[in-house]
Backbone as JSON, one array per atom type, in Angstrom:
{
  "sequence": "XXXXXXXXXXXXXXXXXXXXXXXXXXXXXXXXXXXXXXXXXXXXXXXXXXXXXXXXXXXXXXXXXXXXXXXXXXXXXXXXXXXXXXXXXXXXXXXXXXXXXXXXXXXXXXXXXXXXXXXXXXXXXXXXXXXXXXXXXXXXXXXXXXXXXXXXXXXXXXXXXXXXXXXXXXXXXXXXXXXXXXXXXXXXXXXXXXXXXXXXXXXXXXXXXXXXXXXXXXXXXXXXXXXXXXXXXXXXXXXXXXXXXXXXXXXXXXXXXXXXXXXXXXXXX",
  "N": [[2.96, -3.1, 22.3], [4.25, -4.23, 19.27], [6.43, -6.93, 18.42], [9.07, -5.34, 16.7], [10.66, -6.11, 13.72], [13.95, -5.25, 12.78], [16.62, -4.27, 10.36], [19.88, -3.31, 8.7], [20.16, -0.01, 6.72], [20.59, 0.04, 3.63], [23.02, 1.48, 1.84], [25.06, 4.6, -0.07], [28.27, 5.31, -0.32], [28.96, 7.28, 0.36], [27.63, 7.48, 2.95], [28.44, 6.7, 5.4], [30.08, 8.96, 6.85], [28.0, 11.27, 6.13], [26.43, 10.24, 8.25], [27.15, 10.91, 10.8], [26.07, 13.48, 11.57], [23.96, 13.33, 10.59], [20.08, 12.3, 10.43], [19.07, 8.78, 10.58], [16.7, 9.25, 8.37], [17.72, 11.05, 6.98], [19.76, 10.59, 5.89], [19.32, 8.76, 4.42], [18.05, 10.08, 2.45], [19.87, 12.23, 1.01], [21.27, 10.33, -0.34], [19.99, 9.5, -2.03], [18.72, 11.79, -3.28], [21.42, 12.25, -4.63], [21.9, 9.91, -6.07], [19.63, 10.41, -7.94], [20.72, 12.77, -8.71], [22.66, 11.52, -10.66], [21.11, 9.57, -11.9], [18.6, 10.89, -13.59], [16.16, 10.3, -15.03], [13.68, 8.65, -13.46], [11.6, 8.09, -13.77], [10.65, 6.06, -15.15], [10.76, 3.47, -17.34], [13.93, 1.44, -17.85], [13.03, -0.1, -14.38], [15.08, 0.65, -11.57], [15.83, -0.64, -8.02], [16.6, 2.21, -5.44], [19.13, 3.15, -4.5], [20.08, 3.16, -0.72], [17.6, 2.46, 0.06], [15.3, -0.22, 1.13], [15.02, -3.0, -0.2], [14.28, -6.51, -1.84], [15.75, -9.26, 0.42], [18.43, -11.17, -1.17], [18.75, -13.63, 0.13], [16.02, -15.14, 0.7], [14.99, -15.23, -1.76], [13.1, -17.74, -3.24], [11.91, -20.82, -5.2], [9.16, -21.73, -6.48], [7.12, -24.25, -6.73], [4.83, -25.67, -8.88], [1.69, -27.63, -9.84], [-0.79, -28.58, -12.21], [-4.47, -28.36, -11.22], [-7.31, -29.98, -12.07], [-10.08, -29.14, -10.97], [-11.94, -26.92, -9.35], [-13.46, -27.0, -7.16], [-15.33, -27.65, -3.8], [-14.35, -30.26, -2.89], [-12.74, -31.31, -4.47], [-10.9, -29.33, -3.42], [-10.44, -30.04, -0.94], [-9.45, -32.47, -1.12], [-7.08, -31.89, -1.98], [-5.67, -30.42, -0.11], [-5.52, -32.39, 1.89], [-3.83, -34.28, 0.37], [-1.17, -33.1, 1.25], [-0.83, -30.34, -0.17], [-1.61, -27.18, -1.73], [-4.54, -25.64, -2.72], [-4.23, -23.46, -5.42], [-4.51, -19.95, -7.68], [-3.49, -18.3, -10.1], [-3.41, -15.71, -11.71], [-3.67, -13.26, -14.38], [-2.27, -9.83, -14.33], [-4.82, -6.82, -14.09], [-5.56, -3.61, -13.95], [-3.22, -3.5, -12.0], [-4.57, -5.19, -10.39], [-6.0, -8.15, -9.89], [-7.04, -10.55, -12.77], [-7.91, -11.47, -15.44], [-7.65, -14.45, -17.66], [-6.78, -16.81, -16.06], [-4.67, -19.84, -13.86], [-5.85, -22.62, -12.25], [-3.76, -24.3, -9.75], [-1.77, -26.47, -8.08], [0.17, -26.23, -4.97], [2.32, -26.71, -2.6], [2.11, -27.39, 0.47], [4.25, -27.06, 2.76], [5.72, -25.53, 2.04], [5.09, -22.98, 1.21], [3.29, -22.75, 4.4], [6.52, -22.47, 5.36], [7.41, -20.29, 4.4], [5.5, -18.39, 4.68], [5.24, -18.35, 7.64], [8.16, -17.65, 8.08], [8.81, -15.02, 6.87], [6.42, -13.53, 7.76], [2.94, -12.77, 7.13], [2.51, -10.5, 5.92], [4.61, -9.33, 4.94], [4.93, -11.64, 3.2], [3.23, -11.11, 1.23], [3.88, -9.11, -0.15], [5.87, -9.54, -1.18], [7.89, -10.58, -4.44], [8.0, -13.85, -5.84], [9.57, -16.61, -8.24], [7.4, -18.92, -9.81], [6.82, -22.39, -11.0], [5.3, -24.35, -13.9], [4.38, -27.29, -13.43], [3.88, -30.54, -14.95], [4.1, -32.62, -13.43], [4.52, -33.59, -10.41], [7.21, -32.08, -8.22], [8.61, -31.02, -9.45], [8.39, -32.68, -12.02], [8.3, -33.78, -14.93], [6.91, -32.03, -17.64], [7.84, -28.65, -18.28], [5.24, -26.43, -17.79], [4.9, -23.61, -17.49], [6.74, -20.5, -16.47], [7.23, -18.21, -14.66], [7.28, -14.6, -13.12], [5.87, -13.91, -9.58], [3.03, -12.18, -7.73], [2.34, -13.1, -4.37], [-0.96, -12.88, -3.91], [-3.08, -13.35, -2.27], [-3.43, -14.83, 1.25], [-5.25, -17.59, 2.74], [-5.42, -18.64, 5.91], [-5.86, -21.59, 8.09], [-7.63, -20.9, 11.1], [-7.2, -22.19, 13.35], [-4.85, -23.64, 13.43], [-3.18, -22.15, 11.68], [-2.52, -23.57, 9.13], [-1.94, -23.34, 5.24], [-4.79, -22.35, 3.51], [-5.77, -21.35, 1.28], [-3.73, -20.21, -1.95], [-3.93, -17.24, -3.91], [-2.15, -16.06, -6.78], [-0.78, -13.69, -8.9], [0.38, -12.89, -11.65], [3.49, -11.61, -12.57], [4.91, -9.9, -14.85], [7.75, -7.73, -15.7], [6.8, -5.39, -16.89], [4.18, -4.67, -15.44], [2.04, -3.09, -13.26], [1.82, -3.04, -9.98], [-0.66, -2.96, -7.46], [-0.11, -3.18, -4.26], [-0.09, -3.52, -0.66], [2.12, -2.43, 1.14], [4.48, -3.35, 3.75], [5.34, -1.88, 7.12], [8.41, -0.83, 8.59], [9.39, 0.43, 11.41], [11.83, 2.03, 12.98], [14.55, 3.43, 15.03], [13.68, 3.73, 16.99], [15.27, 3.85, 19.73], [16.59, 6.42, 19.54], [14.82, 8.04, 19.43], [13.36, 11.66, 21.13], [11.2, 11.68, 22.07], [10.07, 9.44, 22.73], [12.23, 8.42, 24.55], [12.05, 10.53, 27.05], [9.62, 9.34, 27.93], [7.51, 8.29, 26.71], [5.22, 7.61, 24.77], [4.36, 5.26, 22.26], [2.56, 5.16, 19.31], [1.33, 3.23, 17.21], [-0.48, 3.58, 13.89], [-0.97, 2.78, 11.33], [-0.15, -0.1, 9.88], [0.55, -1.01, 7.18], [0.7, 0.67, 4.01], [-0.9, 1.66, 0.63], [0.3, 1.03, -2.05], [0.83, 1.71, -5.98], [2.91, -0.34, -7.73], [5.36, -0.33, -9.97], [7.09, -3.69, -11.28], [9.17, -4.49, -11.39], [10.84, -3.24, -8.71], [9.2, -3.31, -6.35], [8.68, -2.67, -3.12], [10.4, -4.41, -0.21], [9.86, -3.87, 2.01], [8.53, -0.77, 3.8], [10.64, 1.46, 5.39], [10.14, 3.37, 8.43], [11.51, 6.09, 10.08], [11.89, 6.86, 13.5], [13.49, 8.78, 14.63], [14.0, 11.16, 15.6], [11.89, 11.87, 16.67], [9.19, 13.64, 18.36], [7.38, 14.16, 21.73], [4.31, 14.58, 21.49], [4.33, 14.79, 18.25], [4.08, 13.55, 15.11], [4.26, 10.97, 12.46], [2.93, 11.31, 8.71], [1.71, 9.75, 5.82], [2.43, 10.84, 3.64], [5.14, 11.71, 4.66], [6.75, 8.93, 3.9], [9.72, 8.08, 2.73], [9.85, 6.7, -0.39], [10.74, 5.12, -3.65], [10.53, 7.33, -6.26], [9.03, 6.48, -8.49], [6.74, 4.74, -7.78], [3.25, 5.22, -6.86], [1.54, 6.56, -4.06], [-1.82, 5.27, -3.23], [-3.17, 6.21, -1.0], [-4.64, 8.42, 1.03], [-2.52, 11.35, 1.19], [-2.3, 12.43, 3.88], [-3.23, 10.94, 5.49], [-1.9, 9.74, 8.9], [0.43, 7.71, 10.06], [2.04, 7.02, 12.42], [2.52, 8.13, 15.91], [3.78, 9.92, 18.3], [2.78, 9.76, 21.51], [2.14, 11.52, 24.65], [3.07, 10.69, 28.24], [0.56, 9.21, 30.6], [-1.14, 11.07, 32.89], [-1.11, 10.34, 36.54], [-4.16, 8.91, 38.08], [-6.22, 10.72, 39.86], [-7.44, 10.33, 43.23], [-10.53, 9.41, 43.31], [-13.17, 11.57, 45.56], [-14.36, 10.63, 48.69]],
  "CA": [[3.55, -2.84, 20.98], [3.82, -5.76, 18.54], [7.77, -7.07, 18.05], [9.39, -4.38, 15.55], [12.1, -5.96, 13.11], [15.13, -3.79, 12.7], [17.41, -4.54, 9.32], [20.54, -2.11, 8.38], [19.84, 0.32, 5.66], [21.67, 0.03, 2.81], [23.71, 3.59, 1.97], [26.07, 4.73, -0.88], [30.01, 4.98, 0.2], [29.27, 8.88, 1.42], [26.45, 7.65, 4.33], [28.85, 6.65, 6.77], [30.49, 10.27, 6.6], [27.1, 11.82, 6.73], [25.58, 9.72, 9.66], [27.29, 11.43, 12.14], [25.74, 15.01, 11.35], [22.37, 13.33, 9.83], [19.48, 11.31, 10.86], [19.07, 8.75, 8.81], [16.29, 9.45, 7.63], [18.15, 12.41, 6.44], [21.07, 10.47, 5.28], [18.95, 8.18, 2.8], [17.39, 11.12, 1.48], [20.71, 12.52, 0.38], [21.75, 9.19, -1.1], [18.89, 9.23, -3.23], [19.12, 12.4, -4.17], [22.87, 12.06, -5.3], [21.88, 8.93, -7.43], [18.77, 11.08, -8.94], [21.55, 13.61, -9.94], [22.99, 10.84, -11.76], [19.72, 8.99, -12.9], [17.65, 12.02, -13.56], [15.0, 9.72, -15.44], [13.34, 7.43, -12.15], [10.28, 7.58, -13.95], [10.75, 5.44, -16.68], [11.35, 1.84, -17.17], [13.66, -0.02, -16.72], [13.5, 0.69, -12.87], [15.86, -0.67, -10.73], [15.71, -0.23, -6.32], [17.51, 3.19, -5.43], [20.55, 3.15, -2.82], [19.31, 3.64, 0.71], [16.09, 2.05, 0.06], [15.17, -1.54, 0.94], [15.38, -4.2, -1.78], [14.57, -7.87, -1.11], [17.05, -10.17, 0.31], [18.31, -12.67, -2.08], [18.69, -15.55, 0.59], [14.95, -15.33, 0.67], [14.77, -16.15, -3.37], [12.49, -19.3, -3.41], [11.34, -21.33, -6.58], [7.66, -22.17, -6.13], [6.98, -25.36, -7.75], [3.22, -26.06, -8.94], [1.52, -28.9, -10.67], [-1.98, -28.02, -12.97], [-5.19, -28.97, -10.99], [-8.39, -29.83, -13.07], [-11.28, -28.6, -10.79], [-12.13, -25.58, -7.66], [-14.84, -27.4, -6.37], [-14.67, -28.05, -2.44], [-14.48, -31.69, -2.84], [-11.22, -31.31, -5.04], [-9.71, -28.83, -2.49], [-10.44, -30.79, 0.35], [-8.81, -33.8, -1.21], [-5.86, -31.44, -2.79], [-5.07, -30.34, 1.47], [-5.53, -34.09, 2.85], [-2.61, -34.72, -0.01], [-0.43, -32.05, 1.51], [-0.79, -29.4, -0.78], [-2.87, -25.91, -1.23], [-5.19, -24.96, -3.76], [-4.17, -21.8, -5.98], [-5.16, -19.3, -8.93], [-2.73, -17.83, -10.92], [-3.86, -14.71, -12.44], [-3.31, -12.19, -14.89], [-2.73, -8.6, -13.51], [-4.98, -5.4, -14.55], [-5.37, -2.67, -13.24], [-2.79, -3.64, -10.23], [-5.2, -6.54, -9.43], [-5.95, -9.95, -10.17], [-8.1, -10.22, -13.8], [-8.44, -13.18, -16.27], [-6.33, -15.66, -17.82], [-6.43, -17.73, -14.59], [-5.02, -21.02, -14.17], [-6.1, -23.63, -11.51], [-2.75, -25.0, -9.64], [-1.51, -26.58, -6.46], [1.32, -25.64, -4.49], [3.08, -27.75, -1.71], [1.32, -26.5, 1.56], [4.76, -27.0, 3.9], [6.67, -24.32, 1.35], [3.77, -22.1, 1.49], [3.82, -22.57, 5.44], [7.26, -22.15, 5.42], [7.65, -18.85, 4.05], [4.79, -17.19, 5.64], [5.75, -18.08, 9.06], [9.25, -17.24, 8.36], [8.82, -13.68, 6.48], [5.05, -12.88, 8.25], [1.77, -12.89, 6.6], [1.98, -9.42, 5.38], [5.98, -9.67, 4.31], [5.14, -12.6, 2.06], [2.25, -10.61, 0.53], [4.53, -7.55, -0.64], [7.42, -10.58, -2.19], [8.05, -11.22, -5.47], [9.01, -15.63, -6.39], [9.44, -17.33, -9.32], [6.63, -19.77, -9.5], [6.95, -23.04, -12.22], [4.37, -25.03, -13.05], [4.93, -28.51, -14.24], [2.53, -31.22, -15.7], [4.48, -33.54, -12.63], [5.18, -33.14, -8.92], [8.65, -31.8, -7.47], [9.37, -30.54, -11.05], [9.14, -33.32, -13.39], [7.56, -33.98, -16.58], [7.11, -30.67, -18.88], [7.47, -27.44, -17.6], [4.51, -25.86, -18.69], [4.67, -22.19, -17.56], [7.42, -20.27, -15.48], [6.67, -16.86, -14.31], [7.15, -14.1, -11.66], [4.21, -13.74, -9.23], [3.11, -12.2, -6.29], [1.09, -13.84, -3.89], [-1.9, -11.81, -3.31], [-4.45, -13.21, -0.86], [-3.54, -16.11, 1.33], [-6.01, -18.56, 3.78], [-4.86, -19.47, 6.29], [-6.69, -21.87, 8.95], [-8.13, -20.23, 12.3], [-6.48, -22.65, 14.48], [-3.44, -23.92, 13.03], [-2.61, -21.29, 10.31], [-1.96, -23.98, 7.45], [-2.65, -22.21, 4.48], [-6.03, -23.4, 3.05], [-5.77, -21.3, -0.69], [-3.25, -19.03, -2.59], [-3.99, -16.55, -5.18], [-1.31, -15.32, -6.84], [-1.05, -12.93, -9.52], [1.59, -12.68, -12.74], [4.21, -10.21, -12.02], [6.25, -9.13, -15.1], [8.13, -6.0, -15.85], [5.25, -4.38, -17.72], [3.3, -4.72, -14.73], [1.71, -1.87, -12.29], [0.81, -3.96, -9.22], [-1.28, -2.52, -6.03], [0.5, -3.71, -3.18], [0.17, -2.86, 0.47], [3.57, -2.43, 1.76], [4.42, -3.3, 4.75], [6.17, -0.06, 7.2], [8.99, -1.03, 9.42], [9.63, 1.08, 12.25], [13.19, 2.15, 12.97], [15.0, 4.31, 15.86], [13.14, 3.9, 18.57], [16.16, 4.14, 20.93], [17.03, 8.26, 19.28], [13.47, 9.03, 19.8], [13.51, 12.43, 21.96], [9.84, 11.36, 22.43], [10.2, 7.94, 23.76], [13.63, 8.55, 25.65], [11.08, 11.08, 27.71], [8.78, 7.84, 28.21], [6.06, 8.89, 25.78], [4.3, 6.3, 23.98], [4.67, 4.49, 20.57], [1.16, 4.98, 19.12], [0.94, 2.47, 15.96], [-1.77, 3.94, 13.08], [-0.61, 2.37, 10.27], [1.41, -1.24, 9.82], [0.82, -1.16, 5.54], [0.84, 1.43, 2.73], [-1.13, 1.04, -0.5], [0.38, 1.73, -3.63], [1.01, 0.73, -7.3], [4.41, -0.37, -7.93], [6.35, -1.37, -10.91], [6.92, -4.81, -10.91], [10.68, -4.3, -10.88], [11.24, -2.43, -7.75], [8.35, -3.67, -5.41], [9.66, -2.73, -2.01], [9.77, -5.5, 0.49], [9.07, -2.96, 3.06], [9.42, 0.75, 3.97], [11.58, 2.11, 6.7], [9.52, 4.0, 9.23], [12.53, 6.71, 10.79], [11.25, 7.39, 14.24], [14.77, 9.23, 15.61], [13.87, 12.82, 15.74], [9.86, 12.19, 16.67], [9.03, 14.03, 19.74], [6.24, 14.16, 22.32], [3.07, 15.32, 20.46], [4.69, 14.58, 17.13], [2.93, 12.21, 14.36], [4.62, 10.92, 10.55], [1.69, 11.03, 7.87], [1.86, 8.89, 4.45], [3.18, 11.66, 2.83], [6.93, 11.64, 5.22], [7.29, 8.36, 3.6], [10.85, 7.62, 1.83], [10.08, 5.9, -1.31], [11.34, 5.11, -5.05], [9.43, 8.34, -6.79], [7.7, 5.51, -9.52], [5.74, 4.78, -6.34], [2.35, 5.89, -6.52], [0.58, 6.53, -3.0], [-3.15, 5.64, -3.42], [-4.61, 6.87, -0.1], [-4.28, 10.08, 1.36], [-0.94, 11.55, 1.69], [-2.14, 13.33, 5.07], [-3.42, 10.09, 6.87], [-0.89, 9.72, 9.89], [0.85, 6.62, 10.07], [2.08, 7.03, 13.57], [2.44, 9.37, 16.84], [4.25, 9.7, 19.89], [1.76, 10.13, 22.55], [2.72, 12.19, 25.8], [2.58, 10.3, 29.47], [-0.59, 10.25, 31.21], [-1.43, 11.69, 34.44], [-1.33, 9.8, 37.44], [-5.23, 9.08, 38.52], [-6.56, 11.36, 41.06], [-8.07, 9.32, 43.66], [-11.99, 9.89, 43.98], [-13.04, 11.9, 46.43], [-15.71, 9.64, 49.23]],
  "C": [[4.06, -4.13, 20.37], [5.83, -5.6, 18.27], [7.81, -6.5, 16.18], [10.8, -5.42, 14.71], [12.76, -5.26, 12.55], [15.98, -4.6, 11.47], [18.39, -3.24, 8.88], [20.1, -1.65, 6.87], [21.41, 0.13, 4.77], [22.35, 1.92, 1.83], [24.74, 3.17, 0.76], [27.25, 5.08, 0.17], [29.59, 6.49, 1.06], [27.98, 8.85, 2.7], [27.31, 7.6, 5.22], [29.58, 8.09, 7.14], [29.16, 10.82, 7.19], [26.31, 11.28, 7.61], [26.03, 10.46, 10.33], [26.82, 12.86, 12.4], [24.22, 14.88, 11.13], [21.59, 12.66, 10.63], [19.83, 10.36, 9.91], [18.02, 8.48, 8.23], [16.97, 10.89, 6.58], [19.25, 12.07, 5.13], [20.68, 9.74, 3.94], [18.63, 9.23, 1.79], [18.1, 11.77, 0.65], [21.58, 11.73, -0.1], [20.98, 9.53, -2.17], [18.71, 10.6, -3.71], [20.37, 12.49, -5.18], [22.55, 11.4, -6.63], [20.7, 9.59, -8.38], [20.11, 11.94, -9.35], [21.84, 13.03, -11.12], [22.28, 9.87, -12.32], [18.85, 10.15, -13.0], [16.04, 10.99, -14.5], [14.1, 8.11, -14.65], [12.17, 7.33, -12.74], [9.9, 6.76, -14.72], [11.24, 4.49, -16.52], [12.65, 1.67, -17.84], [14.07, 0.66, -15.59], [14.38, -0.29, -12.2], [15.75, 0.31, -8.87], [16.95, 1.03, -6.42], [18.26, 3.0, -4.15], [19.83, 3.87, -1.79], [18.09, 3.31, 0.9], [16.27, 0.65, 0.11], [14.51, -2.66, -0.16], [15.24, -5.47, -0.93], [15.32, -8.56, -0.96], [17.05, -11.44, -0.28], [18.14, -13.89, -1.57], [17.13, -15.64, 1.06], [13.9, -15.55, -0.69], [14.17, -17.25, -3.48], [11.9, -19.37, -4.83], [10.15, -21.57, -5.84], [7.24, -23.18, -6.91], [5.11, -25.95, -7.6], [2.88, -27.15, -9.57], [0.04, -27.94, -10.84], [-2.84, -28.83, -11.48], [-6.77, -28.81, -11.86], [-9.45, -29.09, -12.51], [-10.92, -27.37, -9.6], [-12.92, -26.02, -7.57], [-13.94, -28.16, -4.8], [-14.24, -29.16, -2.28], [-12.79, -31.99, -3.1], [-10.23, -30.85, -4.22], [-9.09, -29.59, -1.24], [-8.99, -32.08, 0.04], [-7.28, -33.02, -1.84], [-5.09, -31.11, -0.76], [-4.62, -31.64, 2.05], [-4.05, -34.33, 1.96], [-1.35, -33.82, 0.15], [-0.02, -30.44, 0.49], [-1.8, -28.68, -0.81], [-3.28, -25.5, -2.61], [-4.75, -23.82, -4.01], [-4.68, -21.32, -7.41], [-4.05, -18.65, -9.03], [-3.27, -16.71, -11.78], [-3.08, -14.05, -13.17], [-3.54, -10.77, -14.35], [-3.46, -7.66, -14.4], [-5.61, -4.54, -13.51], [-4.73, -2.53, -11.54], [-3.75, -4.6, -9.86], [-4.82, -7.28, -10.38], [-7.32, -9.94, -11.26], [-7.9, -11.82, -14.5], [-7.27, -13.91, -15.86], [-5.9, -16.58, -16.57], [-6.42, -19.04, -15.08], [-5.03, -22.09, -12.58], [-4.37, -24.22, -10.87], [-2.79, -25.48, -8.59], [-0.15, -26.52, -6.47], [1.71, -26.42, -2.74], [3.1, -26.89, -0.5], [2.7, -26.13, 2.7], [5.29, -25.42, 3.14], [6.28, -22.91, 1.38], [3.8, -21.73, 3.4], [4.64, -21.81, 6.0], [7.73, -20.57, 5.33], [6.68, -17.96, 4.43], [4.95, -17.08, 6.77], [7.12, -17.43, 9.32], [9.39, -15.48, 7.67], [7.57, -13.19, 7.19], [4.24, -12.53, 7.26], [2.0, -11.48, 5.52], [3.53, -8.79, 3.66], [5.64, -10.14, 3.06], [3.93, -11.88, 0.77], [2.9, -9.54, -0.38], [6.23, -8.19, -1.29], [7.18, -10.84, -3.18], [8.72, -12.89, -5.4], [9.2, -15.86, -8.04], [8.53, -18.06, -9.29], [6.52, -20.8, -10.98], [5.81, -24.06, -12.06], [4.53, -25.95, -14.09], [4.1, -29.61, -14.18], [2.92, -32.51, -14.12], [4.78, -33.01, -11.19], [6.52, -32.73, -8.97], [8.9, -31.34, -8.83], [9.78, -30.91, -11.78], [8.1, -33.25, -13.91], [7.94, -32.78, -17.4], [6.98, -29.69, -17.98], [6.21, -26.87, -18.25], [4.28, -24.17, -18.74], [5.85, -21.89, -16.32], [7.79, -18.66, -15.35], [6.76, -16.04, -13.22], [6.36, -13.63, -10.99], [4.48, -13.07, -8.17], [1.81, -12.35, -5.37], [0.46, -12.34, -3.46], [-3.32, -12.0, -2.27], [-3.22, -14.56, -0.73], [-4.17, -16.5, 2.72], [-5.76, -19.19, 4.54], [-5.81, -19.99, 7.3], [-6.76, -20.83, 10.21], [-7.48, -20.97, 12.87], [-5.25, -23.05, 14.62], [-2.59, -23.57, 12.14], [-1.9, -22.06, 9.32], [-2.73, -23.2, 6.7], [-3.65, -23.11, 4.08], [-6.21, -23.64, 1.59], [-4.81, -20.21, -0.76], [-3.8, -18.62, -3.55], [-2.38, -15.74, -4.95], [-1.64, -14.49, -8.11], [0.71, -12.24, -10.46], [2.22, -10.94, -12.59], [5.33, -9.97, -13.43], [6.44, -7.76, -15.38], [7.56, -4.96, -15.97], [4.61, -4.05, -16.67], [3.3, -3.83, -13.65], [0.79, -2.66, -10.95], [0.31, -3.08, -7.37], [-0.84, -3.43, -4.98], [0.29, -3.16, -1.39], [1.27, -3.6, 1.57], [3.75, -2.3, 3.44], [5.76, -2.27, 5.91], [6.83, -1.35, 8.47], [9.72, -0.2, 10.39], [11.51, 1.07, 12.82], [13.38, 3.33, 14.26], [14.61, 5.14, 16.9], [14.19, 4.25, 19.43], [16.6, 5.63, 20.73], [15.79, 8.8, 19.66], [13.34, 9.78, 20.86], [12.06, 11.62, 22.84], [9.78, 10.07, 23.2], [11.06, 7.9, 24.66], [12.52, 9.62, 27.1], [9.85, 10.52, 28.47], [7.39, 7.44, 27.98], [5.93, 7.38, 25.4], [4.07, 6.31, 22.79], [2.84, 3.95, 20.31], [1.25, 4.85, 17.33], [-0.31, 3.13, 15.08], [-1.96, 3.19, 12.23], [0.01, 0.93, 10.35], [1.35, -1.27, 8.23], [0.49, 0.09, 5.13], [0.31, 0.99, 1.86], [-0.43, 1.78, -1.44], [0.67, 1.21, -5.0], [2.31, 1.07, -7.53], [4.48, -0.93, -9.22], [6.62, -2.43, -10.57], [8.57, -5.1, -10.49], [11.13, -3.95, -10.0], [10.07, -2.48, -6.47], [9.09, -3.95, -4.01], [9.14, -3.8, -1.18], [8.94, -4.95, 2.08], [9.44, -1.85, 3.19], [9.97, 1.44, 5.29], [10.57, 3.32, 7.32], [10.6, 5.24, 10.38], [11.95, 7.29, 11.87], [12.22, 8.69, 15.17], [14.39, 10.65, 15.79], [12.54, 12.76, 16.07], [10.2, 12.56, 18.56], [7.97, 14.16, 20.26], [5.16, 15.0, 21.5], [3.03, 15.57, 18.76], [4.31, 13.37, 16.2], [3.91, 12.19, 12.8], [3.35, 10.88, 9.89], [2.14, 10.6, 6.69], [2.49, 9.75, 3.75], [4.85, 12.2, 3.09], [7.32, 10.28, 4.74], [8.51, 8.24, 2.67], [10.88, 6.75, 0.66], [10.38, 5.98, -2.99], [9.94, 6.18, -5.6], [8.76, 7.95, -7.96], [6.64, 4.77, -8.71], [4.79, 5.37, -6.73], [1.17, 5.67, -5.3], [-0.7, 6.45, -3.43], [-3.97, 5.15, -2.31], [-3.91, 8.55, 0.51], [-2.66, 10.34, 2.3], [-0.95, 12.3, 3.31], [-2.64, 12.37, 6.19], [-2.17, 9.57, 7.67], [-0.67, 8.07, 10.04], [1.14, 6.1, 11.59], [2.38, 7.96, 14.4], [3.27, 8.89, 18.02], [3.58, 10.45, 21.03], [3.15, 10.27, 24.23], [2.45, 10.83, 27.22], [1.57, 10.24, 29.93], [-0.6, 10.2, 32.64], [-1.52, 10.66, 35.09], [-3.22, 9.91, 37.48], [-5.49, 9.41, 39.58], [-7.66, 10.23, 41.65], [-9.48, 10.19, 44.19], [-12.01, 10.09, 45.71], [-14.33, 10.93, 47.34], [-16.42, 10.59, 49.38]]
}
């Protein structure tokens, strides 16, 4: 089983009260209903993250500082890596992807590095930055464009995972972006099913769906505390902001808790 990171949920003032009676998957659920009582319109812009749901952490806020580059030919990239930096595209979003208006940039390969090794490949894929892009290195001369993006592919080498190319892809408000969210598994140690010495059977590690650009979760809480032997979550027990739209099947199973297996009977000679 691949190392799970664990982060506390965040709860309105009446969770700690109802933890001790709830799961919590139980307990977000009646956060977020509460605050729907008192937002009854979640479908409608402007959205903002709902209590009990994970929101990105600010001390992971980075500027992204770019400079223009004139060509995409291999020759250029090659020589844009050798000078420590990574070829990127800048797109305009439609339909939740990546569509025109592209512009040629580079982006400072350690920063890039940096933040994918330290959030994980899939993390940094499902983050909103700022990204500025300026006619000069380190962020002088003219600014010429400064915009919120989110990276959407990135290359990294086979042997030494520098990155090779980013695409990113213009993120504002307006914007409906296809994301696959990455699921973080939670409460393994309540699990009847695992305490029994069942087995943690992974299906899933992302989610696709089209998010608002405002409320793009950084990941979704996976509540395993009540799963019991022969018991499975499917895409559709997920916990998320209801401007969320799931687009794959709400009945594919995300994960299971598989039973023990039998000792092996020893062949007979």
């Amino acid at each position: 089983m691949a190392m799970l990171l664990r982060r506390p949920i965040q709860t309105l003032a009446i969770l700690p009260l109802l933890g001790r009676h709830l799961s919590a998957a139980a307990a977000v659920e009646a956060a977020t209903a509460e605050y729907h009582h008192h937002h009854p319109d979640l479908l409608s812009p402007p959205f903002d993250y709902l209590p009990g749901h994970p929101r990105p952490d600010a001390k992971h806020d980075e500027l992204i500082l770019a400079v223009p580059r004139a060509s995409s030919g291999r020759h250029a990239a090659a020589k844009e890596r050798k000078a420590g930096r990574v070829p990127a595209i800048v797109f305009e979003q439609e339909n939740g992807q990546e569509g025109g208006n592209k512009r040629l940039v580079s982006v400072q390969s350690k920063q890039i590095r940096k933040l994918v090794d330290h959030l994980g490949r899939s993390f940094f894929l499902s983050r909103l930055f700022r990204l500025q892009v300026w006619s000069e290195h380190a962020g002088q001369g003219e600014l010429i464009e400064s915009v919120r993006v989110l990276p959407r592919k990135v290359h990294l080498h086979a042997g030494t995972d520098e990155p090779l190319n980013v695409t990113f892809m213009r993120a504002p408000s307006s914007a409906l972006l296809k994301i696959d969210v990455p699921l973080m598994f939670i409460g393994e140690d309540a699990s009847p099913g695992l305490r029994k010495g069942a087995y943690f059977n992974t299906i899933k590690r992302t989610v696709k769906y089209l998010c608002p650009a405002d409320i793009v979760p950084p990941y979704i809480e996976v509540d395993l505390s009540e799963l019991d032997v022969g018991q499975k979550l499917l895409m559709r027990d997920l916990k998320v902001h209801p401007a969320l739209k799931l687009l794959q099947s709400p009945e594919q199973p995300i994960c299971s808790i598989i039973g023990s297996r039998a000792p092996d009977q020893k062949k007979s000679k």
